[in-house]
mmCIF file with all atom_site columns, C-alpha atoms in Angstrom:
data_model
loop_
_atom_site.group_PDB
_atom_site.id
_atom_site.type_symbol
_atom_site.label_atom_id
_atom_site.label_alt_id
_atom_site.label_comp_id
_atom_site.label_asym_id
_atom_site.label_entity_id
_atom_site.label_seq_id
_atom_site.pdbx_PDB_ins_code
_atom_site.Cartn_x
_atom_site.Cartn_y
_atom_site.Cartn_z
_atom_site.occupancy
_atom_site.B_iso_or_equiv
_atom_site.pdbx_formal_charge
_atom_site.auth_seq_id
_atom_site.auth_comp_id
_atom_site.auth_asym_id
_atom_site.auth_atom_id
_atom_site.pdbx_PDB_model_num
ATOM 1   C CA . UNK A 1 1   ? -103.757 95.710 63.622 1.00 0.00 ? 762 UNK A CA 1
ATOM 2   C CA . UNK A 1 2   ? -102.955 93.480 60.746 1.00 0.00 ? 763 UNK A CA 1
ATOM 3   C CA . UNK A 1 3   ? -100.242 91.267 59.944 1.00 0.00 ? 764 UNK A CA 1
ATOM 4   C CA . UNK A 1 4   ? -98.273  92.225 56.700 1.00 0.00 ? 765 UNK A CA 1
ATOM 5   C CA . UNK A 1 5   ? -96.059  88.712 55.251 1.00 0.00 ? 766 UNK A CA 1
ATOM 6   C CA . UNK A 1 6   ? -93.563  89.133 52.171 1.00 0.00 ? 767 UNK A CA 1
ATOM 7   C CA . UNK A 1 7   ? -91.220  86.620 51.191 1.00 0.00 ? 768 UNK A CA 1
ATOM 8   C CA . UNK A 1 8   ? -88.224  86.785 48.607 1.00 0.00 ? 769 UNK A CA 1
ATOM 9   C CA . UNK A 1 9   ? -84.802  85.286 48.070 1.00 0.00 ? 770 UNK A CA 1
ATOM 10  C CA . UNK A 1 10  ? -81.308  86.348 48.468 1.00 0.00 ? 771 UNK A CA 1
ATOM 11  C CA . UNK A 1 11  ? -77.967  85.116 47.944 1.00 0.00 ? 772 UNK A CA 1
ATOM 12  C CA . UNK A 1 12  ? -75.313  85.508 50.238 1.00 0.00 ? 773 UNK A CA 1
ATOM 13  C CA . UNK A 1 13  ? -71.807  84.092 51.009 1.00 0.00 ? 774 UNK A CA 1
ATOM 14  C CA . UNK A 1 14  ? -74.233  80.952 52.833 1.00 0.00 ? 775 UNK A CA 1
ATOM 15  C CA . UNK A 1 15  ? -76.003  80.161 50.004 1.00 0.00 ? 776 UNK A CA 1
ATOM 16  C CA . UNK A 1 16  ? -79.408  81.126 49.130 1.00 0.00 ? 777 UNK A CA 1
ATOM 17  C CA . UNK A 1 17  ? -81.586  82.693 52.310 1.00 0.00 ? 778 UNK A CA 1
ATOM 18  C CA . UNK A 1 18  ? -85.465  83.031 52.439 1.00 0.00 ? 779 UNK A CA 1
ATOM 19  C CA . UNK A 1 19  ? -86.271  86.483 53.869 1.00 0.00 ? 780 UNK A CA 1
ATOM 20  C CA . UNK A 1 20  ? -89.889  86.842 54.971 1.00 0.00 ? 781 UNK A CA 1
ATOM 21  C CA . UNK A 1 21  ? -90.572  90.544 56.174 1.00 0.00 ? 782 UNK A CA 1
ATOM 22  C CA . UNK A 1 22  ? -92.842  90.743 59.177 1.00 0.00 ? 783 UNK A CA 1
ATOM 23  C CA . UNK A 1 23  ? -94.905  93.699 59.585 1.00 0.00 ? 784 UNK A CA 1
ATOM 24  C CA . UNK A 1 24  ? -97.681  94.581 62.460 1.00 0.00 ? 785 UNK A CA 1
ATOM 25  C CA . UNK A 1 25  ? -98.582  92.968 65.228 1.00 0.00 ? 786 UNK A CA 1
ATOM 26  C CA . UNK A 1 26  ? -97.720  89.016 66.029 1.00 0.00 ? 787 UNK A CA 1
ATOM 27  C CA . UNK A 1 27  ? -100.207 87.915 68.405 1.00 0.00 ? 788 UNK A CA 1
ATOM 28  C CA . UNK A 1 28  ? -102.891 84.948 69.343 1.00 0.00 ? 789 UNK A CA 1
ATOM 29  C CA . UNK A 1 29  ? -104.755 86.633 65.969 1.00 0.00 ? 790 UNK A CA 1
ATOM 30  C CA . UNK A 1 30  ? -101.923 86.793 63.905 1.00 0.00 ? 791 UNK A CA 1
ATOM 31  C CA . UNK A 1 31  ? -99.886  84.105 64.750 1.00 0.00 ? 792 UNK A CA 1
ATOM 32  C CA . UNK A 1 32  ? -101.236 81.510 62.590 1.00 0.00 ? 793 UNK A CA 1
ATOM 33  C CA . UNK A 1 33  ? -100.813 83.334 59.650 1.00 0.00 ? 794 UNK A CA 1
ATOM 34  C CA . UNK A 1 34  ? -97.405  83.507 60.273 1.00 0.00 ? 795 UNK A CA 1
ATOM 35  C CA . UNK A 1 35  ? -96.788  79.817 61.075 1.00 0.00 ? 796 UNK A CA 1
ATOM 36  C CA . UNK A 1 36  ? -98.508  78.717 57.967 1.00 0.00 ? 797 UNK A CA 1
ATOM 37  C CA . UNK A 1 37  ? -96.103  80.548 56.044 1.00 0.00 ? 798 UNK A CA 1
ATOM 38  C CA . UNK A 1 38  ? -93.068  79.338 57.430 1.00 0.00 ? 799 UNK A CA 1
ATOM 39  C CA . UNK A 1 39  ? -94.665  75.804 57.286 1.00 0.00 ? 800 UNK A CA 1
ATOM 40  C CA . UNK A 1 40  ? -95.242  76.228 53.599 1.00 0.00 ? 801 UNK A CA 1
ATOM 41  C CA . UNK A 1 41  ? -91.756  77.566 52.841 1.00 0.00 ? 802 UNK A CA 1
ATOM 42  C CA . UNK A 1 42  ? -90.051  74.774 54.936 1.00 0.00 ? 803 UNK A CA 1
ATOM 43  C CA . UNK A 1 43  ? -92.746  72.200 52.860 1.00 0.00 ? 804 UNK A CA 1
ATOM 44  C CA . UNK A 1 44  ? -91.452  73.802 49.592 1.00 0.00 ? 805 UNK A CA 1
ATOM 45  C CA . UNK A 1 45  ? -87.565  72.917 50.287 1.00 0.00 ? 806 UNK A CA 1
ATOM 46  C CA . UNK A 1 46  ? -86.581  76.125 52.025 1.00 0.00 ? 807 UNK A CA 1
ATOM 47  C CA . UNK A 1 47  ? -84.933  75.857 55.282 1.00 0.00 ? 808 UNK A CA 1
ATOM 48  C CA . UNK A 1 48  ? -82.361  78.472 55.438 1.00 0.00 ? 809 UNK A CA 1
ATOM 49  C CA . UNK A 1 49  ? -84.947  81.593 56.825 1.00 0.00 ? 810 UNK A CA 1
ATOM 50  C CA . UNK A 1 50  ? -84.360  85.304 57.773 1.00 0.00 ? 811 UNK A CA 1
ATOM 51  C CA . UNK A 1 51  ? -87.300  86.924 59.705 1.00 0.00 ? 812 UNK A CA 1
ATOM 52  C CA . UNK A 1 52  ? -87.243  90.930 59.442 1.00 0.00 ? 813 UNK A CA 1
ATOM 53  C CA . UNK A 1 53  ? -88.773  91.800 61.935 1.00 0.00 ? 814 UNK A CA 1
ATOM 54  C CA . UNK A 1 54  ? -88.029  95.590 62.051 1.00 0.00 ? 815 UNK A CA 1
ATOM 55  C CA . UNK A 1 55  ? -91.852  96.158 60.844 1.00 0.00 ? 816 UNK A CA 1
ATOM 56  C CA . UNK A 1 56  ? -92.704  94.138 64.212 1.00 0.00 ? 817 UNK A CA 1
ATOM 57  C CA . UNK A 1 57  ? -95.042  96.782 66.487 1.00 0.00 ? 818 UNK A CA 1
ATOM 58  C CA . UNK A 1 58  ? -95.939  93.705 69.020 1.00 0.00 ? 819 UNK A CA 1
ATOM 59  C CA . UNK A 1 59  ? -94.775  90.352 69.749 1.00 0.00 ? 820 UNK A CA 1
ATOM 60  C CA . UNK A 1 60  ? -96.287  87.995 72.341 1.00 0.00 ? 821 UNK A CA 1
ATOM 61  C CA . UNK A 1 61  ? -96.145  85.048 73.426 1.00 0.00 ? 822 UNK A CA 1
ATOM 62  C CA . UNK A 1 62  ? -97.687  83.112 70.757 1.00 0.00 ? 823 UNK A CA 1
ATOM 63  C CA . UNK A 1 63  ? -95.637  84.769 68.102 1.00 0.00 ? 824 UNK A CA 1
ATOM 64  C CA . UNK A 1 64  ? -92.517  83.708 70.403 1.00 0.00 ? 825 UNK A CA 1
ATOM 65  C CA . UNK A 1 65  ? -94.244  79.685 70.157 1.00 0.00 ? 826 UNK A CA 1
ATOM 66  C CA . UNK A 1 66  ? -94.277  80.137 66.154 1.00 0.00 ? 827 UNK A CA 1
ATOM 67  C CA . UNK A 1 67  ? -90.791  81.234 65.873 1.00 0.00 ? 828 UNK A CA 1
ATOM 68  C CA . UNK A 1 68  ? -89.394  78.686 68.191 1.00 0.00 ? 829 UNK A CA 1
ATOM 69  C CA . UNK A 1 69  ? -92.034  75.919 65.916 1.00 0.00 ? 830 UNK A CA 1
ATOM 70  C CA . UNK A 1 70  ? -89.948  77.568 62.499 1.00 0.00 ? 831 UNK A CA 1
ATOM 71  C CA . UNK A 1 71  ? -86.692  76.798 64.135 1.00 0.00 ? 832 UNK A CA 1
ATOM 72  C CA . UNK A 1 72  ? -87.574  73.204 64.863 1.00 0.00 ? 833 UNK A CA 1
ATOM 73  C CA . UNK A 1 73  ? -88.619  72.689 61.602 1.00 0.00 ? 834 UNK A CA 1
ATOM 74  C CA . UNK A 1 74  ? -85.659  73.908 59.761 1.00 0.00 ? 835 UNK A CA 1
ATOM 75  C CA . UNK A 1 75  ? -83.324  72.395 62.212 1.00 0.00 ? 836 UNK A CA 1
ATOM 76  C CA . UNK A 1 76  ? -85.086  69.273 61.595 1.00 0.00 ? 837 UNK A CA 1
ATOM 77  C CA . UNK A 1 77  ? -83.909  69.761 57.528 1.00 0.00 ? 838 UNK A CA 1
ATOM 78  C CA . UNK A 1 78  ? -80.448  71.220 58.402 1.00 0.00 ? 839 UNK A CA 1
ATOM 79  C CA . UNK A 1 79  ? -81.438  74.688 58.303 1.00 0.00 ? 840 UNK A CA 1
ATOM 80  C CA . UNK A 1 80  ? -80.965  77.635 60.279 1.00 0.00 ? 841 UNK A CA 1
ATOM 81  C CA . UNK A 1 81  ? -83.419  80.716 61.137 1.00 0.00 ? 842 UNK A CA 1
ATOM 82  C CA . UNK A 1 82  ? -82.168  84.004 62.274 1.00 0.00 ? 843 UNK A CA 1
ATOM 83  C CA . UNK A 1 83  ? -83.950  87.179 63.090 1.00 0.00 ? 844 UNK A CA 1
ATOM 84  C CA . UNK A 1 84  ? -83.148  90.582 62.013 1.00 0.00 ? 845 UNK A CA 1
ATOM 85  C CA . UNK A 1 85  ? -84.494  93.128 64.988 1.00 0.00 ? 846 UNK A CA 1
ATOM 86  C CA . UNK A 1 86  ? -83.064  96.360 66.188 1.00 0.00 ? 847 UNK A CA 1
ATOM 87  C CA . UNK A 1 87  ? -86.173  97.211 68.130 1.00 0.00 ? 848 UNK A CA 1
ATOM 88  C CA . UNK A 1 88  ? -85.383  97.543 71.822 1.00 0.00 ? 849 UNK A CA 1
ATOM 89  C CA . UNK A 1 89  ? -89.075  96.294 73.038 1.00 0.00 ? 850 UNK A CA 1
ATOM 90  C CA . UNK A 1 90  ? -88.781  93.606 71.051 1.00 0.00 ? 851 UNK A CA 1
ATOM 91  C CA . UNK A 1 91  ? -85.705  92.727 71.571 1.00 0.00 ? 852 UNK A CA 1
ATOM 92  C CA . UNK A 1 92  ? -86.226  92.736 75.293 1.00 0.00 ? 853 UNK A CA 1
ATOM 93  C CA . UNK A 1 93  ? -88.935  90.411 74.953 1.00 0.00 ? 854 UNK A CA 1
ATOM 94  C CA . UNK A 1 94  ? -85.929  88.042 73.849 1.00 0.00 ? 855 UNK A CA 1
ATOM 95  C CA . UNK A 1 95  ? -83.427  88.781 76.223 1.00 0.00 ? 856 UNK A CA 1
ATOM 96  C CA . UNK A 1 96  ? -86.492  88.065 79.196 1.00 0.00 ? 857 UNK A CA 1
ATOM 97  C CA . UNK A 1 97  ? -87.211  84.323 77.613 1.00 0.00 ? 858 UNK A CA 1
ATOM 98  C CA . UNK A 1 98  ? -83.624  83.428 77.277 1.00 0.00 ? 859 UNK A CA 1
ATOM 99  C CA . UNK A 1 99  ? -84.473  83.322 73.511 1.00 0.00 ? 860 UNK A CA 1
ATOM 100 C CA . UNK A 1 100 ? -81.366  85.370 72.451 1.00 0.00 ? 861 UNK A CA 1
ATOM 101 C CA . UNK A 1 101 ? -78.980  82.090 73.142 1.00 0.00 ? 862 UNK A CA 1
ATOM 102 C CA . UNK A 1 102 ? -81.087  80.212 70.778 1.00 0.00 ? 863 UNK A CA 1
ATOM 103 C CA . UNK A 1 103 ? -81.888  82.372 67.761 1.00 0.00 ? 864 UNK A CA 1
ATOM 104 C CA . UNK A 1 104 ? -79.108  84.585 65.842 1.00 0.00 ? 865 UNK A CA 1
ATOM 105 C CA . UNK A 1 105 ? -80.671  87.879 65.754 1.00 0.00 ? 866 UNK A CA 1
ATOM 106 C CA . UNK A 1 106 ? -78.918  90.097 63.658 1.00 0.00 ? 867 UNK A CA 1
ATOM 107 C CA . UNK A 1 107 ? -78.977  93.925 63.055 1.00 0.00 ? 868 UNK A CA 1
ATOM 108 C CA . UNK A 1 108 ? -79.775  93.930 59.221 1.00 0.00 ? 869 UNK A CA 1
ATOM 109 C CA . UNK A 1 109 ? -80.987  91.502 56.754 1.00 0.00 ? 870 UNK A CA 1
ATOM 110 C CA . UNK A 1 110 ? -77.540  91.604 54.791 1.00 0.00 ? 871 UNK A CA 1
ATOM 111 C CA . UNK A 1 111 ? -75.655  90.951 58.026 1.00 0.00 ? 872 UNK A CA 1
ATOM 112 C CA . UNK A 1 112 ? -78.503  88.226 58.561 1.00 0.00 ? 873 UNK A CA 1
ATOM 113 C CA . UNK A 1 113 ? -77.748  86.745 54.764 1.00 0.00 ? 874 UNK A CA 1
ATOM 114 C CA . UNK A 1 114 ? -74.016  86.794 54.822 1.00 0.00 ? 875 UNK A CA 1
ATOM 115 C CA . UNK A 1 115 ? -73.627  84.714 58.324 1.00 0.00 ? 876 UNK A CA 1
ATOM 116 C CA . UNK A 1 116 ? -72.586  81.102 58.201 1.00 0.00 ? 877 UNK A CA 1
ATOM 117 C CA . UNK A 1 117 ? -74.149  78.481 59.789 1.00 0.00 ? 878 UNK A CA 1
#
């Protein structure tokens, strides 16, 4: 399966947020695709970033290693990234790395928008 990126922005009480909607499977073939967007956005100035990941049918552990690379990034600029993920087998995938106590993972992208950093 493919991987499926859209990006858009949205206001919230924060400030302006960078959604990019996630869609198929993040693997070893995938991955890369997905870092080079969130490199580019960070290059272009935006470090505030919301992953959906509801469209998310796999996540492994290089997708995990491109997330964690975002964060650094944006946290290197002041920003913040926070997932939006209601799946339970992906979610479990966090709660197993310890993940969960260092990404905000929200259940919706307007919940996602409206937190403060």
């Amino acid at each position: 399966m493919d991987l499926s990126l859209s990006t858009r922005t949205v206001t919230g009480r924060g400030g302006d947020r960078t959604v990019v909607e996630v869609g198929g499977e993040i693997d070893v073939y995938t991955a890369p695709k997905l870092r080079e967007q969130l490199v580019e956005l960070v290059n272009d100035g935006s470090y505030h970033l919301v992953v959906d990941m509801e469209g998310v049918d796999f996540l492994d552990s290089t997708g995990l290693g491109v997330l964690v690379g975002g964060l650094k990034r944006v946290r290197a600029h002041e920003g913040s990234l926070r997932l939006v993920c209601k799946q339970e087998r992906i979610l479990k995938i966090f709660r197993i790395t310890g993940l969960t106590k260092v990404f905000p993972i929200h259940n919706s992208v307007e919940e996602a928008v409206e937190a403060t950093d």
